[in-house]
PDB file of C-alpha atoms and ligand atoms in Angstrom:
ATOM      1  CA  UNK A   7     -11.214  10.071   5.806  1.00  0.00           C
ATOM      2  CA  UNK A   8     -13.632   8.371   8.125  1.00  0.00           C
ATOM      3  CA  UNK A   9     -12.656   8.773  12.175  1.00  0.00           C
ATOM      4  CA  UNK A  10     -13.438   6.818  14.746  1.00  0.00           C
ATOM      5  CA  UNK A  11     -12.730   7.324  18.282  1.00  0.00           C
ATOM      6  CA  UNK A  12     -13.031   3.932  20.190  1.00  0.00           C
ATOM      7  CA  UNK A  13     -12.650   3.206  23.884  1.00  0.00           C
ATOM      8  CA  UNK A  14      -9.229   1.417  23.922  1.00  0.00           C
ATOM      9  CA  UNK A  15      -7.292  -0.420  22.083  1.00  0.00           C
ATOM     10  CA  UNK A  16      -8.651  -3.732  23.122  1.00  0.00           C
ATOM     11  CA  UNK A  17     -11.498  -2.799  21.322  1.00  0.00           C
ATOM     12  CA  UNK A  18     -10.148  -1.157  18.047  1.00  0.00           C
ATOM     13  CA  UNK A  19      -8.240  -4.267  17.757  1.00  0.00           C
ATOM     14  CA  UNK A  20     -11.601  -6.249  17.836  1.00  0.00           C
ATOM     15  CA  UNK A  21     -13.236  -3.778  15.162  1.00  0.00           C
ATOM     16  CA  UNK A  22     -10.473  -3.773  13.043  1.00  0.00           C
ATOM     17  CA  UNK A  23      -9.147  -7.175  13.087  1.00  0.00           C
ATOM     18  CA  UNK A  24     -12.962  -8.155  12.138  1.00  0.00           C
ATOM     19  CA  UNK A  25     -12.439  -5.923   9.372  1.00  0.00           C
ATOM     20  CA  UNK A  26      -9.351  -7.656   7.684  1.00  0.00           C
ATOM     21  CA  UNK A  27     -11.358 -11.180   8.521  1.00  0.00           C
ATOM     22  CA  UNK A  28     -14.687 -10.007   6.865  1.00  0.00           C
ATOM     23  CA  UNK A  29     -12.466  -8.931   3.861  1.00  0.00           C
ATOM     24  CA  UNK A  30     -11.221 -12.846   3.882  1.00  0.00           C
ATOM     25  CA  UNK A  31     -14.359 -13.947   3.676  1.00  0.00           C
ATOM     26  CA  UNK A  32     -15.793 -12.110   1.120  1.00  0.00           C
ATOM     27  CA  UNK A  33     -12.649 -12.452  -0.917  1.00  0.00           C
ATOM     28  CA  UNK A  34     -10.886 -16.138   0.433  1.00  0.00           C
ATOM     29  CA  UNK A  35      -7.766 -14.875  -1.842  1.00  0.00           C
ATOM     30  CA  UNK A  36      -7.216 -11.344  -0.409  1.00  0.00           C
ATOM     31  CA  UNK A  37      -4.108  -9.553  -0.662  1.00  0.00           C
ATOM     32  CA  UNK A  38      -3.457  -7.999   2.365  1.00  0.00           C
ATOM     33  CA  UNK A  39      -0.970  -4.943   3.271  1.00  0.00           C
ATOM     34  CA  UNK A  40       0.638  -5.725   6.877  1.00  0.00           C
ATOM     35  CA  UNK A  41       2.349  -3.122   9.211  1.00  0.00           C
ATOM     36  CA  UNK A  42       4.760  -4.235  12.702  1.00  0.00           C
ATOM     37  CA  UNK A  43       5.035  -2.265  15.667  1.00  0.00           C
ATOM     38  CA  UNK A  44       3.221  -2.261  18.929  1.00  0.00           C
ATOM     39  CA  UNK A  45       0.080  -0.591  17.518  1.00  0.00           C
ATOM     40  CA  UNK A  46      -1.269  -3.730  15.422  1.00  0.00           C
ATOM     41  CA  UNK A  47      -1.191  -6.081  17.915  1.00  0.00           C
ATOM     42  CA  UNK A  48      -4.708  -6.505  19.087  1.00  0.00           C
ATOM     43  CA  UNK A  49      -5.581  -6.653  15.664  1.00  0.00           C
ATOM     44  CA  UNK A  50      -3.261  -9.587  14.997  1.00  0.00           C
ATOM     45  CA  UNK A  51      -4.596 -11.169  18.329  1.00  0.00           C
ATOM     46  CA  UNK A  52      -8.166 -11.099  16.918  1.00  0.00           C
ATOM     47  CA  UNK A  53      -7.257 -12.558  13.651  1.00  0.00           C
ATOM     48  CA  UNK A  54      -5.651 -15.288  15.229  1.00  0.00           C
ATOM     49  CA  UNK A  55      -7.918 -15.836  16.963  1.00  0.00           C
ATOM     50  CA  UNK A  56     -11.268 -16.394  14.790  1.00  0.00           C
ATOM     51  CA  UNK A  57      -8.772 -18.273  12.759  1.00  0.00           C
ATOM     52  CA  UNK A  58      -8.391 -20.529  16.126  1.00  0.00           C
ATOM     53  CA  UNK A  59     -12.129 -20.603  16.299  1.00  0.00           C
ATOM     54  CA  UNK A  60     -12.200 -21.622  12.571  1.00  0.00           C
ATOM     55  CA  UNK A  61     -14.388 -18.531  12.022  1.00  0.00           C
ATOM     56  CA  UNK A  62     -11.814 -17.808   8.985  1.00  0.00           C
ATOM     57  CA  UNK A  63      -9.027 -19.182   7.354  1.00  0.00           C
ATOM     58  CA  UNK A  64      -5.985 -17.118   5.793  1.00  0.00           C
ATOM     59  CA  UNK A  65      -4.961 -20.426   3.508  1.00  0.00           C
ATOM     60  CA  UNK A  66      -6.067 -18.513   0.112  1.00  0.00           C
ATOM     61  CA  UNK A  67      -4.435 -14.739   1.415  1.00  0.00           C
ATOM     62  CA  UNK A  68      -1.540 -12.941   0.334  1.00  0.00           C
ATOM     63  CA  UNK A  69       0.507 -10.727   2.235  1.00  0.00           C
ATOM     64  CA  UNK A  70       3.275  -7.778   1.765  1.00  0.00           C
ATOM     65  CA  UNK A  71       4.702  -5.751   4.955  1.00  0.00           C
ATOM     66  CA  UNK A  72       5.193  -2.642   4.454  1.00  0.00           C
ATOM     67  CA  UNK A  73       8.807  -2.302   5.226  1.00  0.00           C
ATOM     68  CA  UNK A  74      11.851  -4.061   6.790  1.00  0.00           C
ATOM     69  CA  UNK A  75      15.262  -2.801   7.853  1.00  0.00           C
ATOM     70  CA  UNK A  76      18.520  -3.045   6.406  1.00  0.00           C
ATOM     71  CA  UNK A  77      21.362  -4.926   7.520  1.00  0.00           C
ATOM     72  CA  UNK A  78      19.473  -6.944  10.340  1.00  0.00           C
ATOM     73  CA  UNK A  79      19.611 -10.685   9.300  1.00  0.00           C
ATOM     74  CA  UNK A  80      16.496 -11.852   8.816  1.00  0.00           C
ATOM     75  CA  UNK A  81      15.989 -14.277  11.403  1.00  0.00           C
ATOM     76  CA  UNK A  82      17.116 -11.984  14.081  1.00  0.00           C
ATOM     77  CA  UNK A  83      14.045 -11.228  16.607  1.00  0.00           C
ATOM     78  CA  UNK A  84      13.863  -7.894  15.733  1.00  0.00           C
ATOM     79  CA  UNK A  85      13.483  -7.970  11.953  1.00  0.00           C
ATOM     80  CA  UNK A  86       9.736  -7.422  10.451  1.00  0.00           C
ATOM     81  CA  UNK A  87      10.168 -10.449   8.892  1.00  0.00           C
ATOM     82  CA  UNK A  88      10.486 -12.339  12.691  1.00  0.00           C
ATOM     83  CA  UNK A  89       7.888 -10.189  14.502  1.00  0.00           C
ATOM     84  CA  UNK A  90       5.412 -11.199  11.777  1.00  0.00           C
ATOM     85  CA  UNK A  91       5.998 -14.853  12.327  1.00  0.00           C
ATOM     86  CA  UNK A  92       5.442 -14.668  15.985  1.00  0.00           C
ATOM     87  CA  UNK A  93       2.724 -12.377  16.573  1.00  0.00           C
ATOM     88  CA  UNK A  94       0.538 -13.532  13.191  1.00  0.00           C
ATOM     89  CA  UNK A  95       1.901 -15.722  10.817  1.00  0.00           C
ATOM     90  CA  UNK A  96       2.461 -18.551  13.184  1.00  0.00           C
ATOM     91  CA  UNK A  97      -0.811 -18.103  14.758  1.00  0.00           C
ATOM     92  CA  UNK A  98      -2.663 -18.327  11.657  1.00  0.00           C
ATOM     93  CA  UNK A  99      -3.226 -20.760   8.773  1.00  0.00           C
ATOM     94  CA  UNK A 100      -1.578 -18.604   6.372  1.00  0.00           C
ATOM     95  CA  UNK A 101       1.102 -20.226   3.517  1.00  0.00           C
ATOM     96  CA  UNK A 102       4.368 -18.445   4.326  1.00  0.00           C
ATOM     97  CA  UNK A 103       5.292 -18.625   0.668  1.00  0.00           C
ATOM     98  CA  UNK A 104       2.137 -16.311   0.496  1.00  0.00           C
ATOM     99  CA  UNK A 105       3.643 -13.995   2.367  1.00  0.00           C
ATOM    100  CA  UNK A 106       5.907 -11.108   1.171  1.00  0.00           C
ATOM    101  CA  UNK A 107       8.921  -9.026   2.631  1.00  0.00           C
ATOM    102  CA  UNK A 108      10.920  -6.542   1.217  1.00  0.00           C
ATOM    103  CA  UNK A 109      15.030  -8.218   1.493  1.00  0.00           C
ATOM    104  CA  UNK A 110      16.984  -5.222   3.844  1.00  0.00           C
ATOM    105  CA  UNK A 111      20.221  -7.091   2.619  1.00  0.00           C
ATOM    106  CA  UNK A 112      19.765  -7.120  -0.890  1.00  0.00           C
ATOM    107  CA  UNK A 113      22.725  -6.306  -2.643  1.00  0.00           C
ATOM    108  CA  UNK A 114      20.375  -4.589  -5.739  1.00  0.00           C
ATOM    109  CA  UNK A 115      18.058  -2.264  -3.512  1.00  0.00           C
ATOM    110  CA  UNK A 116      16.422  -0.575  -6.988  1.00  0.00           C
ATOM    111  CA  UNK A 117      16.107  -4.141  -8.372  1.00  0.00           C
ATOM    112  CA  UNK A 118      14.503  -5.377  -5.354  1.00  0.00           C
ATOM    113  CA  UNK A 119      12.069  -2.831  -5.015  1.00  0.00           C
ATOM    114  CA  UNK A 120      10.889  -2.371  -8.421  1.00  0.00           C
ATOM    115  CA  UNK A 121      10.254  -6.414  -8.251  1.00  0.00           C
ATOM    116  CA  UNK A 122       8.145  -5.709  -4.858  1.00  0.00           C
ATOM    117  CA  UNK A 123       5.797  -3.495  -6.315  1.00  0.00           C
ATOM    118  CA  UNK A 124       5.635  -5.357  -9.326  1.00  0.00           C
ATOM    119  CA  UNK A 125       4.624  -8.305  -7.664  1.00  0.00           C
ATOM    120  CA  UNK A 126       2.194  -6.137  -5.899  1.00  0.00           C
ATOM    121  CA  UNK A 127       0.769  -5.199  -9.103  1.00  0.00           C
ATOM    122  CA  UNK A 128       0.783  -8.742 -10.311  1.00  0.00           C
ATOM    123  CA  UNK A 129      -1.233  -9.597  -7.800  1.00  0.00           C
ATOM    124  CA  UNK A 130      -4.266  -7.793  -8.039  1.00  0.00           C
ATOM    125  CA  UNK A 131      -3.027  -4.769  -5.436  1.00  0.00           C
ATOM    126  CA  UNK A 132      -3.623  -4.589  -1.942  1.00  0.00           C
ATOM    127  CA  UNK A 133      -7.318  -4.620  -1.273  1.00  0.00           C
ATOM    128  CA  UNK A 134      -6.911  -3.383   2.428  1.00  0.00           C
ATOM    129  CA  UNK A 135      -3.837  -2.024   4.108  1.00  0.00           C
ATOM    130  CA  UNK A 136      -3.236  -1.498   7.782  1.00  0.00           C
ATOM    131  CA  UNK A 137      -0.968   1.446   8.623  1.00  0.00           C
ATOM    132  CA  UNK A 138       0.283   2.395  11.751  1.00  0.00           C
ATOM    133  CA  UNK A 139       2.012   6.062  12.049  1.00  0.00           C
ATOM    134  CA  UNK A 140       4.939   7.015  13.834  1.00  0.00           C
ATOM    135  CA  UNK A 141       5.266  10.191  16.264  1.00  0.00           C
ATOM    136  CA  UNK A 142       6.698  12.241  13.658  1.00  0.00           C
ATOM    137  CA  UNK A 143       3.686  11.602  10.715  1.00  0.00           C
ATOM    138  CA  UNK A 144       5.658   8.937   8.696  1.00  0.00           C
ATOM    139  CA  UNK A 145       3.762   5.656   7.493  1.00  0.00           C
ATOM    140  CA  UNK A 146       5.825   2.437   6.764  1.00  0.00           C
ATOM    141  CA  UNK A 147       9.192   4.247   7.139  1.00  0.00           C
ATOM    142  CA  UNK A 148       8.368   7.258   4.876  1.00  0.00           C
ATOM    143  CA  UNK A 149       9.922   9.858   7.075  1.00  0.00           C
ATOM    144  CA  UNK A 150       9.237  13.514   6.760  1.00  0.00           C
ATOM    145  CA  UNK A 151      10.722  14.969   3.583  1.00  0.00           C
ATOM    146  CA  UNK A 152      10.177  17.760   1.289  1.00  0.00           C
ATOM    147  CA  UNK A 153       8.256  15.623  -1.154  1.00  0.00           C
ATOM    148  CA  UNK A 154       6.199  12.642  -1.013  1.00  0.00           C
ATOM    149  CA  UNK A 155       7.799   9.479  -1.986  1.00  0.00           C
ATOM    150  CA  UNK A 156       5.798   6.932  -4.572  1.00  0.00           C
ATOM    151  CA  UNK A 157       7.246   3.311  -4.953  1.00  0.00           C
ATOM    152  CA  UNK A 158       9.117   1.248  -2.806  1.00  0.00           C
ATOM    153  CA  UNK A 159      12.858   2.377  -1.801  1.00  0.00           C
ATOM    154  CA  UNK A 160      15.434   2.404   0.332  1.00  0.00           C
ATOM    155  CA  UNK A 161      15.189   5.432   3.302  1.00  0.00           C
ATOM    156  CA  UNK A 162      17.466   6.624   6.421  1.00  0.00           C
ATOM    157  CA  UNK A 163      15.669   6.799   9.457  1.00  0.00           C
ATOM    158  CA  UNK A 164      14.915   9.711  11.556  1.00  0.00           C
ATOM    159  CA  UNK A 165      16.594  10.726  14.467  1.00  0.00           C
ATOM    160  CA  UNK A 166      12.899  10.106  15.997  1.00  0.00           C
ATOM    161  CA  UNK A 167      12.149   6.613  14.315  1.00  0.00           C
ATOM    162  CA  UNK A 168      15.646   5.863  15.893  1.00  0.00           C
ATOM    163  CA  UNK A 169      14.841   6.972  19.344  1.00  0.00           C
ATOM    164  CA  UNK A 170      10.796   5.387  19.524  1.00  0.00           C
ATOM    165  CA  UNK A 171      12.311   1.886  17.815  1.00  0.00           C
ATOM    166  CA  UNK A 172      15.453   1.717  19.802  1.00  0.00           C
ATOM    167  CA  UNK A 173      13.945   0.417  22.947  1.00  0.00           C
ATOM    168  CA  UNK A 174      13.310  -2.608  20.725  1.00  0.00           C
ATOM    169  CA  UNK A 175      17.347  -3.256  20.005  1.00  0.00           C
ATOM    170  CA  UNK A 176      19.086  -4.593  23.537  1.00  0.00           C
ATOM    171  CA  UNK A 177      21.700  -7.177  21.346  1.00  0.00           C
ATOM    172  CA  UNK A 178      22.343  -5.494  18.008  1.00  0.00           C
ATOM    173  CA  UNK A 179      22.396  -1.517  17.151  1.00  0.00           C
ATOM    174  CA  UNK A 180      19.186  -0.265  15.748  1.00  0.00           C
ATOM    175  CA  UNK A 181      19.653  -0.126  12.144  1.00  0.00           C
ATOM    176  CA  UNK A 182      20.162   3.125  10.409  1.00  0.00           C
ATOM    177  CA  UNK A 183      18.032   2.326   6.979  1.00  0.00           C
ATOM    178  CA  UNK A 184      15.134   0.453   6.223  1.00  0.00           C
ATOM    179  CA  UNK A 185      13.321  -0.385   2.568  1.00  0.00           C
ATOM    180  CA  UNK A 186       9.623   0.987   2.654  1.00  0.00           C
ATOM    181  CA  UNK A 187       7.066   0.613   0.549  1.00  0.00           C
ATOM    182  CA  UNK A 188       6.396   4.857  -0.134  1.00  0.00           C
ATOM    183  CA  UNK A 189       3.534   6.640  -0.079  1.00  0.00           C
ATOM    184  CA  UNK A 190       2.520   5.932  -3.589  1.00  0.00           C
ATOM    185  CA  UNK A 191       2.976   2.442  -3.133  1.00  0.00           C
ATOM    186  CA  UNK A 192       0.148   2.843  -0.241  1.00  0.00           C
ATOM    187  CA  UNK A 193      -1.833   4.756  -1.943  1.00  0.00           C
ATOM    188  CA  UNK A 194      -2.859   2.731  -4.495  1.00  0.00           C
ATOM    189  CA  UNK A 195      -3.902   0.138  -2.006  1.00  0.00           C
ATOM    190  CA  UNK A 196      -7.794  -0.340  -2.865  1.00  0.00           C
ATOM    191  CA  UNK A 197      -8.899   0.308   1.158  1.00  0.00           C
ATOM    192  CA  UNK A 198      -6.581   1.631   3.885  1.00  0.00           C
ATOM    193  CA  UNK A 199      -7.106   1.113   7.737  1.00  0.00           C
ATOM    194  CA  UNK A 200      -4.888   3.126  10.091  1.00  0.00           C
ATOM    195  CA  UNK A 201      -4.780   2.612  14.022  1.00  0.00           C
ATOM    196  CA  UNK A 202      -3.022   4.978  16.130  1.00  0.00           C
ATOM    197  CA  UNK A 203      -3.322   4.524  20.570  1.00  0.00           C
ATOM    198  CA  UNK A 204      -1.878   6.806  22.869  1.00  0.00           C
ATOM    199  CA  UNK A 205      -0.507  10.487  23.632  1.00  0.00           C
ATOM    200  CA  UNK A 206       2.580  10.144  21.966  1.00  0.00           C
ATOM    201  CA  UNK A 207       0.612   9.961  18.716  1.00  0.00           C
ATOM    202  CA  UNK A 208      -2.066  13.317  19.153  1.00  0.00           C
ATOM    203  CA  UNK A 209       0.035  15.792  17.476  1.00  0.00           C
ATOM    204  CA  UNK A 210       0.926  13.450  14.171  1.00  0.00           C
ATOM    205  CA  UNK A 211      -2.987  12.584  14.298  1.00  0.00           C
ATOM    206  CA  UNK A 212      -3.949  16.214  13.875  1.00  0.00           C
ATOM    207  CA  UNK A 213      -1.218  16.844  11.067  1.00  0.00           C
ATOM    208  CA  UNK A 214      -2.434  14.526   9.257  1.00  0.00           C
ATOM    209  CA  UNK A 215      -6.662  14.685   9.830  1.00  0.00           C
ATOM    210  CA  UNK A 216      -6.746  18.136   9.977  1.00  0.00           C
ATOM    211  CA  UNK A 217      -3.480  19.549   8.635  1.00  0.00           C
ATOM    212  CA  UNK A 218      -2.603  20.987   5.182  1.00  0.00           C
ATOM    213  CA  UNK A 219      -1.520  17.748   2.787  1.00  0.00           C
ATOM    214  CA  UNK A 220       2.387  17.971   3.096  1.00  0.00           C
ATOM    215  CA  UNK A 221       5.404  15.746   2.731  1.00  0.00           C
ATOM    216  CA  UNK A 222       5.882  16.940   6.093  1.00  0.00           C
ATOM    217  CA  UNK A 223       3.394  14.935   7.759  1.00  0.00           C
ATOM    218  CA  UNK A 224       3.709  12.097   5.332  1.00  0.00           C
ATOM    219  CA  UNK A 225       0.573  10.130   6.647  1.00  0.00           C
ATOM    220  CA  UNK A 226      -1.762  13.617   5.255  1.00  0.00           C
ATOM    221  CA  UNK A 227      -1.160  12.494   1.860  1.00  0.00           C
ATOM    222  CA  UNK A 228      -3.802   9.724   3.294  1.00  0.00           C
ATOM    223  CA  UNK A 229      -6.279  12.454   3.147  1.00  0.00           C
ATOM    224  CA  UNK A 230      -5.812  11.999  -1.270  1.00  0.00           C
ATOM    225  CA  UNK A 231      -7.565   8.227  -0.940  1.00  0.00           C
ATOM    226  CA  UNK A 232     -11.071   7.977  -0.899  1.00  0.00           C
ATOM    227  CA  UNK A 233     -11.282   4.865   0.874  1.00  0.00           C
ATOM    228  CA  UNK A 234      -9.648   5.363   4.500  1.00  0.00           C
ATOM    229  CA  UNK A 235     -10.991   4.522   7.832  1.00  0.00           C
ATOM    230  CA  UNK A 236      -8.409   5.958  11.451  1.00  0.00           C
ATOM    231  CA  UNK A 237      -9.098   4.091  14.704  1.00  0.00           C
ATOM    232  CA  UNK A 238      -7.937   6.193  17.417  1.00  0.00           C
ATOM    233  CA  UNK A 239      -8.595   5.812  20.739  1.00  0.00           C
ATOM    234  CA  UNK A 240      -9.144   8.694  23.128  1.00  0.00           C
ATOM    235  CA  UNK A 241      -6.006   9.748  24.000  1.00  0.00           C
ATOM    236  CA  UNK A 242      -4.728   9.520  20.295  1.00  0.00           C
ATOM    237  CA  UNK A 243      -7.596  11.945  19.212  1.00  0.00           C
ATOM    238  CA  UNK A 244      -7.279  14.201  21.951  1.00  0.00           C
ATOM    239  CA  UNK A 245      -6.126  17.193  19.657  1.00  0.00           C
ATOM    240  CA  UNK A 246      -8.607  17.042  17.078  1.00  0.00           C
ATOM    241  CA  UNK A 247     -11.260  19.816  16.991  1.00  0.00           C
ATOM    242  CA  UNK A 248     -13.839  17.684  15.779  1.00  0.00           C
TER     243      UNK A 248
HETATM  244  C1  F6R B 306       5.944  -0.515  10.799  1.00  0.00           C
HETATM  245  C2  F6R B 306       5.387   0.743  10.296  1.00  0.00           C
HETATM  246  C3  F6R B 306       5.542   1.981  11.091  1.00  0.00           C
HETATM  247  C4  F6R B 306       4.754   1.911  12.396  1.00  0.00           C
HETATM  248  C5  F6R B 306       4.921   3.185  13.211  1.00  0.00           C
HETATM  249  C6  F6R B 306       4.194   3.093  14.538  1.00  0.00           C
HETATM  250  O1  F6R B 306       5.716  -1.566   9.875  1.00  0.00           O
HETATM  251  O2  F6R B 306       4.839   0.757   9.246  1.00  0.00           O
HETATM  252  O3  F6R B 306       5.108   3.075  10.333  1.00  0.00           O
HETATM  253  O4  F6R B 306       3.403   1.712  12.097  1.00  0.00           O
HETATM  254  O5  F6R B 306       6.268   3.421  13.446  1.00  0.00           O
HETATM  255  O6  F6R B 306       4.809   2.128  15.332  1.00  0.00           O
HETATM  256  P1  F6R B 306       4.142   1.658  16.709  1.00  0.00           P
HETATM  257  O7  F6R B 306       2.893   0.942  16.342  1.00  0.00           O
HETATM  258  O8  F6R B 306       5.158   0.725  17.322  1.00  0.00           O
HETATM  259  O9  F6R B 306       3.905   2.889  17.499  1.00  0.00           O
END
């Protein structure tokens, strides 16, 4: 694992959003792995807007999110699927029929996400992933557990997830499940880029840099890939010893 501490998160978003546009222009056809949240937004913000600048295009890319919850229709604000739209997708000159979501309504979960990392597969694999990580250790919606989870499935949130996502839900209740991609599904991704700003993220941060690898902490098992690069900013790193 290589860590970086940078100032903010103004300027992680600059470093790593240059990152996912110098991987589109070596390789015009990338696939790229997406995460939502708060934490990737200056990254999206600089992607949009080289592609603005015409510094880059996304025409030849291929995306898949990470994860999407159940039983939220689609075009509701709050689904991945929505949030991706408005903060990238629509701000870029991606093909939306390039872009992939896992279906949090499907009435064939297993079928559904056996197909998504099939596809994944079919596509060449993710050749860089951004990850976020939630305030208990889980990436995508891989939740602490007693083992760690390989291809995509279906997973109940955490009384955690629930309470750091539910600020989000004013209209609907927050939903109860989401479909992830798991942590083997991440792990084969070719290059990995995680990005976690603020307090609220130290202790996870130091599970999973400098903690044993455990199901636990799910985002340790990134410690297994050799090709992984954390952007933290100050206060995210603030418990590391090193
Ligand atoms: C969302 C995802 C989650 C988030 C994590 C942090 O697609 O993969 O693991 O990255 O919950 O969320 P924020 O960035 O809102 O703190």
């Amino acid at each position: 694992m290589n860590v970086f501490v940078l100032k903010d998160e103004a300027a992680i978003g600059k470093v790593v959003g240059d990152l996912f546009c110098d991987k589109v222009l070596q390789k015009p056809n990338a696939v790229l792995g997406l995460a939502t949240g708060a934490t990737p937004l200056p990254t999206y913000q600089r992607m949009a807007k080289r592609c603005k600048a015409r510094e880059v295009s996304f025409k030849g890319v291929t995306t898949f999110n990470l994860d999407e919850y159940c039983d939220l229709p689609v075009e509701h604000p709050n689904s991945y699927r929505s949030f991706m739209r408005a903060e990238l997708f629509d701000n870029i000159d991606i093909d939306l029929q390039n872009t992939h979501f896992l279906d949090g309504n499907t009435a064939d979960e297993f079928a559904q996400c056996a197909a998504f990392d099939a596809l994944i597969e079919e596509k060449g694999g993710i050749d860089l992933q951004l990850l976020g990580i939630g305030r208990n250790g889980h990436i995508g919606f891989n939740e602490p557990a007693n083992a760690f989870t390989d291809g995509t499935f279906k997973v109940e949130l955490t009384p955690s997830t629930i309470a750091a996502n539910s600020i989000y839900f004013t209209d609907v209740p927050m939903p109860r499940y989401a479909m992830t991609m798991g942590v083997g599904s991440i792990l084969r991704a070719k290059e990995i880029v995680l990005v976690a700003t603020g307090s609220a993220k130290a202790e996870a941060v130091k599970a999973m840099v400098e903690g044993a690898i455990d199901p636990q902490c799910p985002a340790s098992a990134l410690q297994k890939h050799e090709n992984v690069a954390i952007y933290l900013d100050p206060a995210a790193a603030a418990l590391l010893s090193r």
